Amino acid sequence: MTLASHWPAVLQAVMQGQPRALADSHYPQWHPAPVTGLMNDPNGFIWFAGLYHLFYQWNPLGCDHRYKCWGHWSSVDLVHWQHEPMALMPDEEYDRNGCYSGSAVDNNGLLTLCYTGNVKFDDGGRTAWQCLAVQNDDGSFTKLGPVLPLPEGYTGHVRDPKVWCHDGQWYMVLGAQDLQKQGKVLLFTSDDLHHWQPCGEIAGQGVNGLTDAGYMWECPDLFALDETFVLICCPQGLEREPHRYLNTYPAVWMSGAFDYETASFAHGELHELDAGFEFYAPQTTVAEDGRRILIGWMGGPDGEEMLQPTRTHGWIHQMTCPRELRYRDGKLWQTPVRELEQLREAGNVWQGNASDAPWLDATRLEFELTASCMYVDFAGSLRLMLDDSGLRLERASLKTGETLTRYWQGVVHHLRVLCDRSSVEIFINNGEGVMSSRYFPEHPAQVRFEGASAITLCYWSLHGCMIE
Ligand code: FRU
């Protein structure tokens, strides 16, 4: 049975699920999250005709990965979001096992979605079609069908088209796995979005001398940024290192020179994009004023996600806040978009020894901290330790209760932290690093500062801003 025949069940799930989700003390109050079911990747992020659009991988029928639809929100300012009609459901032969991730483009004034139609066979095999859909006047989408079958030389794991236009020509990067089970990023080009020519592999295991780079690369995004090119991607199968790549799958960035003529990307090392516990499948777009904005899934597959307590309230996962990207001194910098400052209530400043600092209400909170050696306790459920080597973020495993740690190494001179009920985003040194994590404290929850060192603390309560 295709999901289309479940329409009444979807309506019921939303009607019953939304009040339950909103009543959950862990439900975010200013980050986008699903009103019911499971949300994963951000999709189709675009500024189009005066509005930002953010689509998302969504299973409205359960807190698992069984169904993959595209939900849809829009916003004038990246802060106030509105529900739009659900955009895609897996109801065609070519997308019957999921309308997987993809992007959106402005094709001469027509909002056009490029997504992966995922098809699984009874024998365990699978194939993938890259597909198009266009927006109708009433906000719904009409599918135009597949425009690219599985390229030769790759397994059924070819997906997540990110499409953009350069000098009148369309380009698409795809995440892929070749027949030797090596993760790759493929480039294609087209005159019309319907006919695509392959340009080869631009990154991945065995490309540009890269070794030990994993068996599948998901969700690539390639863009020019401040005189360089950046490729963001999610390689699966990277070795865990003592201080990085500690989540099941990481999101990474690499920068370098991309040549449209030769379709080659000479890039440097891989860097982890976010050092926290939950961050995956980010996507970027260009804002009205030219800023490059990123939103990520504050979650990750195949880890402890199925143990998150919000599942008992019928929903799971949330997005990160929107972040502006810059490239400077060989590094990718991420800062919360300035629009988020409108959420701030009156500001407070406090100076003294960390342990004497006021306890702050963690519900909706932003604080900036200048300190050397100390730690921050988030409601006894998450702990951030700061010393000369950098940051350690600790929490208990939902499975075993053992302490899990994530690291950011380097000299920390400034922290900016955004809290929203069950999430914390830590921006280090004005964007040099980020750690995004969920946690599930008892509410009312408090943030406490500990240690004998002197700190300067600026803090704001934030307004709630739920999707309407
Ligand atoms: C990343 C991902 C994508 C895929 C989507 C399916 O989280 O696995 O590669 O398109 O999720 O929901």
GROMACS .gro file of C-alpha atoms and ligand atoms in nm:
model
  480
    1MET     CA    1   0.000   0.000   0.000
    2THR     CA    2   0.143   0.338  -0.091
    3LEU     CA    3   0.144   0.617   0.157
    4ALA     CA    4  -0.113   0.805  -0.052
    5SER     CA    5  -0.381   0.567   0.067
    6HIS     CA    6  -0.286   0.669   0.421
    7TRP     CA    7  -0.402   1.031   0.376
    8PRO     CA    8  -0.676   0.999   0.638
    9ALA     CA    9  -0.422   0.847   0.876
   10VAL     CA   10  -0.184   1.138   0.813
   11LEU     CA   11  -0.457   1.389   0.894
   12GLN     CA   12  -0.546   1.200   1.208
   13ALA     CA   13  -0.178   1.176   1.310
   14VAL     CA   14  -0.140   1.552   1.277
   15MET     CA   15  -0.466   1.632   1.458
   16GLN     CA   16  -0.388   1.400   1.746
   17GLY     CA   17  -0.013   1.447   1.744
   18GLN     CA   18   0.025   1.824   1.748
   19PRO     CA   19  -0.139   1.886   2.088
   20ARG     CA   20   0.062   1.601   2.239
   21ALA     CA   21   0.389   1.731   2.097
   22LEU     CA   22   0.323   2.090   2.205
   23ALA     CA   23   0.244   1.972   2.557
   24ASP     CA   24   0.580   1.796   2.587
   25SER     CA   25   0.820   2.000   2.803
   26HIS     CA   26   1.101   1.906   2.561
   27TYR     CA   27   0.924   2.044   2.252
   28PRO     CA   28   1.131   2.333   2.112
   29GLN     CA   29   0.987   2.682   2.138
   30TRP     CA   30   1.188   2.859   1.872
   31HIS     CA   31   1.345   2.586   1.654
   32PRO     CA   32   1.145   2.413   1.380
   33ALA     CA   33   1.041   2.060   1.476
   34PRO     CA   34   0.777   1.816   1.349
   35VAL     CA   35   0.427   1.848   1.492
   36THR     CA   36   0.412   1.471   1.488
   37GLY     CA   37   0.634   1.183   1.384
   38LEU     CA   38   0.995   1.191   1.277
   39MET     CA   39   1.175   1.473   1.102
   40ASN     CA   40   1.524   1.435   0.961
   41ASP     CA   41   1.713   1.625   0.689
   42PRO     CA   42   1.641   1.983   0.591
   43ASN     CA   43   1.551   1.982   0.221
   44GLY     CA   44   1.488   2.240  -0.052
   45PHE     CA   45   1.614   2.532   0.154
   46ILE     CA   46   1.574   2.841  -0.064
   47TRP     CA   47   1.492   3.209  -0.061
   48PHE     CA   48   1.230   3.242  -0.332
   49ALA     CA   49   0.999   3.529  -0.425
   50GLY     CA   50   1.039   3.707  -0.093
   51LEU     CA   51   1.014   3.404   0.138
   52TYR     CA   52   1.246   3.144   0.278
   53HIS     CA   53   1.127   2.790   0.220
   54LEU     CA   54   1.247   2.501   0.428
   55PHE     CA   55   1.129   2.152   0.343
   56TYR     CA   56   1.209   1.853   0.559
   57GLN     CA   57   1.222   1.476   0.554
   58TRP     CA   58   0.914   1.375   0.743
   59ASN     CA   59   0.739   1.061   0.856
   60PRO     CA   60   0.407   1.192   0.988
   61LEU     CA   61   0.292   0.841   1.081
   62GLY     CA   62   0.550   0.739   1.336
   63CYS     CA   63   0.874   0.813   1.515
   64ASP     CA   64   1.076   0.590   1.284
   65HIS     CA   65   1.223   0.611   0.934
   66ARG     CA   66   0.953   0.407   0.762
   67TYR     CA   67   0.798   0.678   0.544
   68LYS     CA   68   0.971   0.972   0.384
   69CYS     CA   69   0.759   1.269   0.278
   70TRP     CA   70   0.860   1.630   0.229
   71GLY     CA   71   0.703   1.862   0.486
   72HIS     CA   72   0.720   2.234   0.413
   73TRP     CA   73   0.760   2.553   0.616
   74SER     CA   74   0.806   2.912   0.499
   75SER     CA   75   0.939   3.222   0.669
   76VAL     CA   76   0.991   3.590   0.599
   77ASP     CA   77   1.287   3.618   0.831
   78LEU     CA   78   1.426   3.274   0.926
   79VAL     CA   79   1.272   3.316   1.273
   80HIS     CA   80   0.892   3.310   1.225
   81TRP     CA   81   0.790   2.994   1.038
   82GLN     CA   82   0.456   2.891   0.893
   83HIS     CA   83   0.319   2.553   0.794
   84GLU     CA   84   0.273   2.505   0.421
   85PRO     CA   85   0.095   2.218   0.245
   86MET     CA   86   0.291   1.894   0.260
   87ALA     CA   87   0.498   1.898  -0.061
   88LEU     CA   88   0.575   1.537  -0.152
   89MET     CA   89   0.450   1.193  -0.058
   90PRO     CA   90   0.597   0.864  -0.183
   91ASP     CA   91   0.303   0.768  -0.402
   92GLU     CA   92   0.460   0.687  -0.739
   93GLU     CA   93   0.642   0.372  -0.853
   94TYR     CA   94   0.967   0.567  -0.888
   95ASP     CA   95   0.957   0.706  -0.531
   96ARG     CA   96   0.754   0.436  -0.362
   97ASN     CA   97   1.005   0.380  -0.081
   98GLY     CA   98   1.061   0.742  -0.005
   99CYS     CA   99   1.085   1.094  -0.141
  100TYR     CA  100   1.442   1.126  -0.020
  101SER     CA  101   1.642   1.442   0.030
  102GLY     CA  102   1.709   1.709  -0.228
  103SER     CA  103   1.702   2.078  -0.303
  104ALA     CA  104   1.492   2.356  -0.454
  105VAL     CA  105   1.567   2.597  -0.737
  106ASP     CA  106   1.404   2.900  -0.893
  107ASN     CA  107   1.353   2.793  -1.256
  108ASN     CA  108   1.242   3.115  -1.424
  109GLY     CA  109   1.002   3.196  -1.147
  110LEU     CA  110   0.886   2.838  -1.090
  111LEU     CA  111   0.974   2.686  -0.754
  112THR     CA  112   1.113   2.346  -0.854
  113LEU     CA  113   1.211   2.060  -0.624
  114CYS     CA  114   1.487   1.815  -0.712
  115TYR     CA  115   1.467   1.503  -0.497
  116THR     CA  116   1.555   1.135  -0.492
  117GLY     CA  117   1.290   0.874  -0.559
  118ASN     CA  118   1.400   0.575  -0.358
  119VAL     CA  119   1.291   0.227  -0.466
  120LYS     CA  120   1.360  -0.091  -0.274
  121PHE     CA  121   1.321  -0.443  -0.419
  122ASP     CA  122   1.210  -0.759  -0.242
  123ASP     CA  123   1.555  -0.916  -0.288
  124GLY     CA  124   1.713  -0.640  -0.078
  125GLY     CA  125   1.837  -0.443  -0.379
  126ARG     CA  126   1.745  -0.085  -0.445
  127THR     CA  127   1.757   0.185  -0.710
  128ALA     CA  128   1.726   0.561  -0.704
  129TRP     CA  129   1.584   0.816  -0.947
  130GLN     CA  130   1.656   1.186  -0.938
  131CYS     CA  131   1.316   1.351  -0.982
  132LEU     CA  132   1.153   1.692  -1.026
  133ALA     CA  133   0.837   1.851  -0.888
  134VAL     CA  134   0.699   2.200  -0.949
  135GLN     CA  135   0.487   2.422  -0.729
  136ASN     CA  136   0.124   2.497  -0.816
  137ASP     CA  137  -0.056   2.822  -0.740
  138ASP     CA  138  -0.222   2.668  -0.435
  139GLY     CA  139   0.115   2.580  -0.281
  140SER     CA  140   0.095   2.207  -0.361
  141PHE     CA  141   0.348   2.038  -0.588
  142THR     CA  142   0.308   1.837  -0.908
  143LYS     CA  143   0.565   1.568  -0.970
  144LEU     CA  144   0.728   1.571  -1.313
  145GLY     CA  145   0.887   1.229  -1.265
  146PRO     CA  146   1.245   1.104  -1.290
  147VAL     CA  147   1.506   1.296  -1.489
  148LEU     CA  148   1.811   1.086  -1.406
  149PRO     CA  149   1.836   0.710  -1.352
  150LEU     CA  150   2.110   0.538  -1.156
  151PRO     CA  151   2.442   0.622  -1.325
  152GLU     CA  152   2.647   0.323  -1.438
  153GLY     CA  153   2.919   0.213  -1.199
  154TYR     CA  154   2.729   0.292  -0.879
  155THR     CA  155   2.512   0.096  -0.639
  156GLY     CA  156   2.152   0.193  -0.561
  157HIS     CA  157   2.287   0.445  -0.310
  158VAL     CA  158   2.290   0.757  -0.527
  159ARG     CA  159   2.087   1.041  -0.380
  160ASP     CA  160   2.037   1.388  -0.234
  161PRO     CA  161   2.063   1.614  -0.542
  162LYS     CA  162   2.180   1.968  -0.464
  163VAL     CA  163   2.115   2.176  -0.774
  164TRP     CA  164   2.225   2.530  -0.852
  165CYS     CA  165   2.259   2.760  -1.150
  166HIS     CA  166   2.587   2.915  -1.264
  167ASP     CA  167   2.619   3.130  -1.576
  168GLY     CA  168   2.291   3.003  -1.717
  169GLN     CA  169   2.386   2.639  -1.670
  170TRP     CA  170   2.242   2.397  -1.412
  171TYR     CA  171   2.471   2.187  -1.195
  172MET     CA  172   2.392   1.905  -0.956
  173VAL     CA  173   2.600   1.723  -0.697
  174LEU     CA  174   2.487   1.382  -0.578
  175GLY     CA  175   2.598   1.162  -0.291
  176ALA     CA  176   2.695   0.816  -0.413
  177GLN     CA  177   2.851   0.479  -0.353
  178ASP     CA  178   3.047   0.312  -0.632
  179LEU     CA  179   3.049  -0.062  -0.705
  180GLN     CA  180   3.362  -0.100  -0.489
  181LYS     CA  181   3.158   0.043  -0.199
  182GLN     CA  182   3.345   0.370  -0.191
  183GLY     CA  183   3.170   0.696  -0.103
  184LYS     CA  184   3.173   0.963  -0.376
  185VAL     CA  185   3.032   1.298  -0.481
  186LEU     CA  186   2.919   1.308  -0.844
  187LEU     CA  187   2.872   1.617  -1.058
  188PHE     CA  188   2.620   1.654  -1.341
  189THR     CA  189   2.523   1.943  -1.563
  190SER     CA  190   2.211   2.035  -1.759
  191ASP     CA  191   2.065   2.307  -1.982
  192ASP     CA  192   1.708   2.255  -1.871
  193LEU     CA  193   1.693   2.049  -1.546
  194HIS     CA  194   1.551   1.758  -1.748
  195HIS     CA  195   1.854   1.626  -1.938
  196TRP     CA  196   2.168   1.569  -1.733
  197GLN     CA  197   2.522   1.494  -1.847
  198PRO     CA  198   2.775   1.338  -1.610
  199CYS     CA  199   3.091   1.536  -1.534
  200GLY     CA  200   3.254   1.275  -1.312
  201GLU     CA  201   3.348   1.238  -0.947
  202ILE     CA  202   3.458   1.553  -0.770
  203ALA     CA  203   3.528   1.414  -0.422
  204GLY     CA  204   3.524   1.098  -0.215
  205GLN     CA  205   3.722   0.790  -0.135
  206GLY     CA  206   4.011   0.762  -0.383
  207VAL     CA  207   3.949   1.107  -0.534
  208ASN     CA  208   4.210   1.382  -0.477
  209GLY     CA  209   4.426   1.123  -0.300
  210LEU     CA  210   4.169   1.074  -0.025
  211THR     CA  211   4.197   0.744   0.160
  212ASP     CA  212   3.988   0.588   0.438
  213ALA     CA  213   3.702   0.819   0.344
  214GLY     CA  214   3.411   0.582   0.388
  215TYR     CA  215   3.161   0.374   0.193
  216MET     CA  216   2.886   0.629   0.119
  217TRP     CA  217   2.875   1.008   0.102
  218GLU     CA  218   2.535   1.164   0.166
  219CYS     CA  219   2.391   1.513   0.124
  220PRO     CA  220   2.666   1.700  -0.064
  221ASP     CA  221   2.645   2.078  -0.102
  222LEU     CA  222   2.903   2.270  -0.305
  223PHE     CA  223   2.917   2.649  -0.313
  224ALA     CA  224   3.142   2.950  -0.354
  225LEU     CA  225   3.213   3.132  -0.029
  226ASP     CA  226   3.442   3.430   0.023
  227GLU     CA  227   3.678   3.358  -0.271
  228THR     CA  228   3.695   2.985  -0.215
  229PHE     CA  229   3.469   2.685  -0.272
  230VAL     CA  230   3.334   2.477   0.010
  231LEU     CA  231   3.198   2.125  -0.013
  232ILE     CA  232   2.984   2.008   0.275
  233CYS     CA  233   2.906   1.639   0.288
  234CYS     CA  234   2.820   1.350   0.519
  235PRO     CA  235   3.064   1.062   0.470
  236GLN     CA  236   2.957   0.734   0.626
  237GLY     CA  237   3.228   0.497   0.739
  238LEU     CA  238   3.498   0.736   0.862
  239GLU     CA  239   3.713   0.592   1.141
  240ARG     CA  240   3.638   0.734   1.482
  241GLU     CA  241   3.932   0.940   1.608
  242PRO     CA  242   4.007   1.015   1.976
  243HIS     CA  243   3.858   1.365   1.953
  244ARG     CA  244   3.648   1.379   1.638
  245TYR     CA  245   3.411   1.177   1.421
  246LEU     CA  246   3.263   1.032   1.738
  247ASN     CA  247   2.900   1.029   1.622
  248THR     CA  248   2.780   0.738   1.409
  249TYR     CA  249   2.815   0.960   1.101
  250PRO     CA  250   2.972   1.305   1.083
  251ALA     CA  251   2.907   1.608   0.864
  252VAL     CA  252   3.229   1.750   0.721
  253TRP     CA  253   3.351   2.042   0.513
  254MET     CA  254   3.648   2.083   0.282
  255SER     CA  255   3.756   2.389   0.089
  256GLY     CA  256   3.943   2.433  -0.234
  257ALA     CA  257   3.940   2.539  -0.596
  258PHE     CA  258   3.645   2.430  -0.805
  259ASP     CA  259   3.685   2.461  -1.182
  260TYR     CA  260   3.359   2.467  -1.378
  261GLU     CA  261   3.551   2.411  -1.706
  262THR     CA  262   3.723   2.091  -1.603
  263ALA     CA  263   3.462   1.996  -1.343
  264SER     CA  264   3.733   1.933  -1.086
  265PHE     CA  265   3.754   2.025  -0.721
  266ALA     CA  266   4.105   2.040  -0.569
  267HIS     CA  267   4.031   2.043  -0.200
  268GLY     CA  268   4.214   2.028   0.129
  269GLU     CA  269   4.156   1.820   0.439
  270LEU     CA  270   3.822   1.713   0.581
  271HIS     CA  271   3.705   1.900   0.891
  272GLU     CA  272   3.415   1.817   1.117
  273LEU     CA  273   3.144   2.078   1.073
  274ASP     CA  274   2.998   2.051   1.421
  275ALA     CA  275   3.158   1.881   1.720
  276GLY     CA  276   2.839   1.818   1.919
  277PHE     CA  277   2.634   1.501   1.970
  278GLU     CA  278   2.360   1.581   1.719
  279PHE     CA  279   2.425   1.731   1.382
  280TYR     CA  280   2.375   1.583   1.035
  281ALA     CA  281   2.268   1.639   0.675
  282PRO     CA  282   2.299   2.021   0.672
  283GLN     CA  283   2.193   2.224   0.370
  284THR     CA  284   2.270   2.580   0.266
  285THR     CA  285   2.106   2.849   0.062
  286VAL     CA  286   2.176   3.208  -0.035
  287ALA     CA  287   1.980   3.475   0.152
  288GLU     CA  288   1.822   3.774  -0.016
  289ASP     CA  289   2.130   3.982   0.072
  290GLY     CA  290   2.384   3.722  -0.045
  291ARG     CA  291   2.466   3.559   0.289
  292ARG     CA  292   2.524   3.182   0.279
  293ILE     CA  293   2.290   3.031   0.539
  294LEU     CA  294   2.305   2.676   0.675
  295ILE     CA  295   2.047   2.471   0.862
  296GLY     CA  296   2.121   2.121   0.986
  297TRP     CA  297   1.928   1.834   1.133
  298MET     CA  298   1.995   1.836   1.509
  299GLY     CA  299   1.988   1.460   1.509
  300GLY     CA  300   2.157   1.169   1.341
  301PRO     CA  301   2.069   0.826   1.213
  302ASP     CA  302   2.168   0.489   1.359
  303GLY     CA  303   2.285   0.618   1.697
  304GLU     CA  304   2.072   0.640   2.008
  305GLU     CA  305   1.792   0.836   1.837
  306MET     CA  306   1.530   0.569   1.898
  307LEU     CA  307   1.587   0.606   2.272
  308GLN     CA  308   1.505   0.977   2.282
  309PRO     CA  309   1.219   1.029   2.529
  310THR     CA  310   1.017   1.260   2.302
  311ARG     CA  311   0.911   0.952   2.105
  312THR     CA  312   0.669   0.872   2.383
  313HIS     CA  313   0.505   1.208   2.305
  314GLY     CA  314   0.480   1.119   1.937
  315TRP     CA  315   0.752   1.338   1.788
  316ILE     CA  316   1.128   1.331   1.744
  317HIS     CA  317   1.410   1.564   1.631
  318GLN     CA  318   1.446   1.932   1.551
  319MET     CA  319   1.645   2.159   1.321
  320THR     CA  320   1.946   2.366   1.426
  321CYS     CA  321   1.913   2.741   1.423
  322PRO     CA  322   1.999   2.904   1.089
  323ARG     CA  323   2.370   2.992   1.074
  324GLU     CA  324   2.558   3.231   0.854
  325LEU     CA  325   2.874   3.083   0.698
  326ARG     CA  326   3.196   3.271   0.627
  327TYR     CA  327   3.537   3.150   0.516
  328ARG     CA  328   3.838   3.323   0.674
  329ASP     CA  329   4.197   3.222   0.757
  330GLY     CA  330   4.146   2.877   0.610
  331LYS     CA  331   3.848   2.805   0.834
  332LEU     CA  332   3.474   2.784   0.798
  333TRP     CA  333   3.301   3.012   1.049
  334GLN     CA  334   2.941   2.965   1.159
  335THR     CA  335   2.737   3.221   1.350
  336PRO     CA  336   2.367   3.233   1.432
  337VAL     CA  337   2.193   3.455   1.174
  338ARG     CA  338   2.149   3.809   1.303
  339GLU     CA  339   1.770   3.778   1.264
  340LEU     CA  340   1.768   3.559   1.576
  341GLU     CA  341   1.858   3.861   1.790
  342GLN     CA  342   1.494   3.969   1.766
  343LEU     CA  343   1.414   3.681   2.002
  344ARG     CA  344   1.613   3.845   2.283
  345GLU     CA  345   1.434   3.994   2.581
  346ALA     CA  346   1.615   4.246   2.803
  347GLY     CA  347   1.990   4.182   2.832
  348ASN     CA  348   2.184   4.129   3.157
  349VAL     CA  349   2.555   4.148   3.233
  350TRP     CA  350   2.727   3.982   3.526
  351GLN     CA  351   3.094   3.960   3.630
  352GLY     CA  352   3.262   3.762   3.907
  353ASN     CA  353   3.364   3.412   4.001
  354ALA     CA  354   3.187   3.145   3.803
  355SER     CA  355   3.037   2.975   4.108
  356ASP     CA  356   2.876   3.300   4.221
  357ALA     CA  357   2.701   3.361   3.889
  358PRO     CA  358   2.322   3.357   3.885
  359TRP     CA  359   2.148   3.037   3.780
  360LEU     CA  360   1.967   3.087   3.454
  361ASP     CA  361   1.640   2.942   3.332
  362ALA     CA  362   1.738   2.705   3.049
  363THR     CA  363   1.399   2.705   2.878
  364ARG     CA  364   1.471   2.968   2.615
  365LEU     CA  365   1.807   3.123   2.678
  366GLU     CA  366   2.103   3.282   2.509
  367PHE     CA  367   2.426   3.362   2.691
  368GLU     CA  368   2.773   3.481   2.606
  369LEU     CA  369   3.062   3.386   2.824
  370THR     CA  370   3.421   3.496   2.857
  371ALA     CA  371   3.608   3.262   3.089
  372SER     CA  372   3.917   3.044   3.121
  373CYS     CA  373   3.874   2.739   3.341
  374MET     CA  374   3.524   2.647   3.453
  375TYR     CA  375   3.227   2.439   3.367
  376VAL     CA  376   2.865   2.494   3.275
  377ASP     CA  377   2.603   2.254   3.401
  378PHE     CA  378   2.282   2.225   3.200
  379ALA     CA  379   2.020   2.096   3.445
  380GLY     CA  380   2.243   1.812   3.561
  381SER     CA  381   2.194   1.647   3.220
  382LEU     CA  382   2.468   1.800   3.009
  383ARG     CA  383   2.799   1.945   3.120
  384LEU     CA  384   3.041   2.171   2.932
  385MET     CA  385   3.398   2.183   3.062
  386LEU     CA  386   3.634   2.457   2.958
  387ASP     CA  387   4.011   2.448   3.014
  388ASP     CA  388   4.337   2.523   2.832
  389SER     CA  389   4.292   2.236   2.588
  390GLY     CA  390   3.948   2.348   2.477
  391LEU     CA  391   3.599   2.215   2.547
  392ARG     CA  392   3.455   1.885   2.658
  393LEU     CA  393   3.082   1.825   2.642
  394GLU     CA  394   2.953   1.534   2.847
  395ARG     CA  395   2.623   1.357   2.887
  396ALA     CA  396   2.504   1.011   2.979
  397SER     CA  397   2.435   0.753   2.711
  398LEU     CA  398   2.061   0.692   2.674
  399LYS     CA  399   2.143   0.326   2.626
  400THR     CA  400   2.403   0.240   2.890
  401GLY     CA  401   2.418   0.543   3.116
  402GLU     CA  402   2.793   0.569   3.067
  403THR     CA  403   2.939   0.917   3.020
  404LEU     CA  404   2.988   1.015   2.657
  405THR     CA  405   3.218   1.303   2.562
  406ARG     CA  406   3.257   1.529   2.261
  407TYR     CA  407   3.555   1.760   2.215
  408TRP     CA  408   3.651   2.089   2.063
  409GLN     CA  409   4.024   2.147   2.078
  410GLY     CA  410   4.182   2.489   2.069
  411VAL     CA  411   4.205   2.809   2.266
  412VAL     CA  412   3.859   2.923   2.371
  413HIS     CA  413   3.818   3.295   2.434
  414HIS     CA  414   3.446   3.336   2.385
  415LEU     CA  415   3.133   3.122   2.396
  416ARG     CA  416   2.786   3.200   2.274
  417VAL     CA  417   2.523   2.947   2.374
  418LEU     CA  418   2.164   2.912   2.252
  419CYS     CA  419   1.923   2.696   2.451
  420ASP     CA  420   1.575   2.584   2.362
  421ARG     CA  421   1.420   2.341   2.613
  422SER     CA  422   1.596   2.023   2.494
  423SER     CA  423   1.877   2.163   2.280
  424VAL     CA  424   2.199   2.353   2.322
  425GLU     CA  425   2.407   2.511   2.045
  426ILE     CA  426   2.751   2.630   2.151
  427PHE     CA  427   2.928   2.875   1.920
  428ILE     CA  428   3.299   2.894   1.998
  429ASN     CA  429   3.512   3.205   1.938
  430ASN     CA  430   3.248   3.378   1.732
  431GLY     CA  431   3.198   3.084   1.502
  432GLU     CA  432   3.532   2.904   1.478
  433GLY     CA  433   3.361   2.593   1.609
  434VAL     CA  434   3.012   2.475   1.700
  435MET     CA  435   2.878   2.198   1.923
  436SER     CA  436   2.507   2.116   1.882
  437SER     CA  437   2.338   1.873   2.115
  438ARG     CA  438   2.003   1.760   2.240
  439TYR     CA  439   1.947   1.678   2.605
  440PHE     CA  440   1.636   1.593   2.799
  441PRO     CA  441   1.634   1.768   3.135
  442GLU     CA  442   1.356   1.780   3.387
  443HIS     CA  443   1.185   2.118   3.350
  444PRO     CA  444   1.202   2.379   3.496
  445ALA     CA  445   1.570   2.341   3.413
  446GLN     CA  446   1.857   2.563   3.512
  447VAL     CA  447   2.199   2.646   3.376
  448ARG     CA  448   2.465   2.679   3.648
  449PHE     CA  449   2.822   2.799   3.631
  450GLU     CA  450   3.091   2.634   3.842
  451GLY     CA  451   3.457   2.707   3.915
  452ALA     CA  452   3.671   2.967   4.087
  453SER     CA  453   3.780   3.159   3.777
  454ALA     CA  454   3.648   3.502   3.686
  455ILE     CA  455   3.386   3.515   3.414
  456THR     CA  456   3.193   3.775   3.224
  457LEU     CA  457   2.841   3.667   3.143
  458CYS     CA  458   2.584   3.838   2.920
  459TYR     CA  459   2.245   3.669   2.900
  460TRP     CA  460   1.901   3.704   2.756
  461SER     CA  461   1.577   3.512   2.789
  462LEU     CA  462   1.440   3.445   2.444
  463HIS     CA  463   1.085   3.484   2.319
  464GLY     CA  464   0.908   3.171   2.213
  465CYS     CA  465   0.834   3.161   1.841
  466MET     CA  466   0.638   2.853   1.746
  467ILE     CA  467   0.554   2.756   1.388
  468GLU     CA  468   0.210   2.887   1.296
  469FRU     C1  469   2.050   1.153   0.540
  469FRU     C2  470   1.966   1.062   0.454
  469FRU     C3  471   1.977   1.098   0.307
  469FRU     C4  472   1.848   1.047   0.252
  469FRU     C5  473   1.752   1.078   0.364
  469FRU     C6  474   1.638   0.982   0.377
  469FRU     O1  475   2.005   1.159   0.671
  469FRU     O2  476   2.001   0.927   0.472
  469FRU     O3  477   2.091   1.047   0.242
  469FRU     O4  478   1.812   1.111   0.133
  469FRU     O5  479   1.829   1.077   0.482
  469FRU     O6  480   1.550   1.029   0.476
   0.00000   0.00000   0.00000
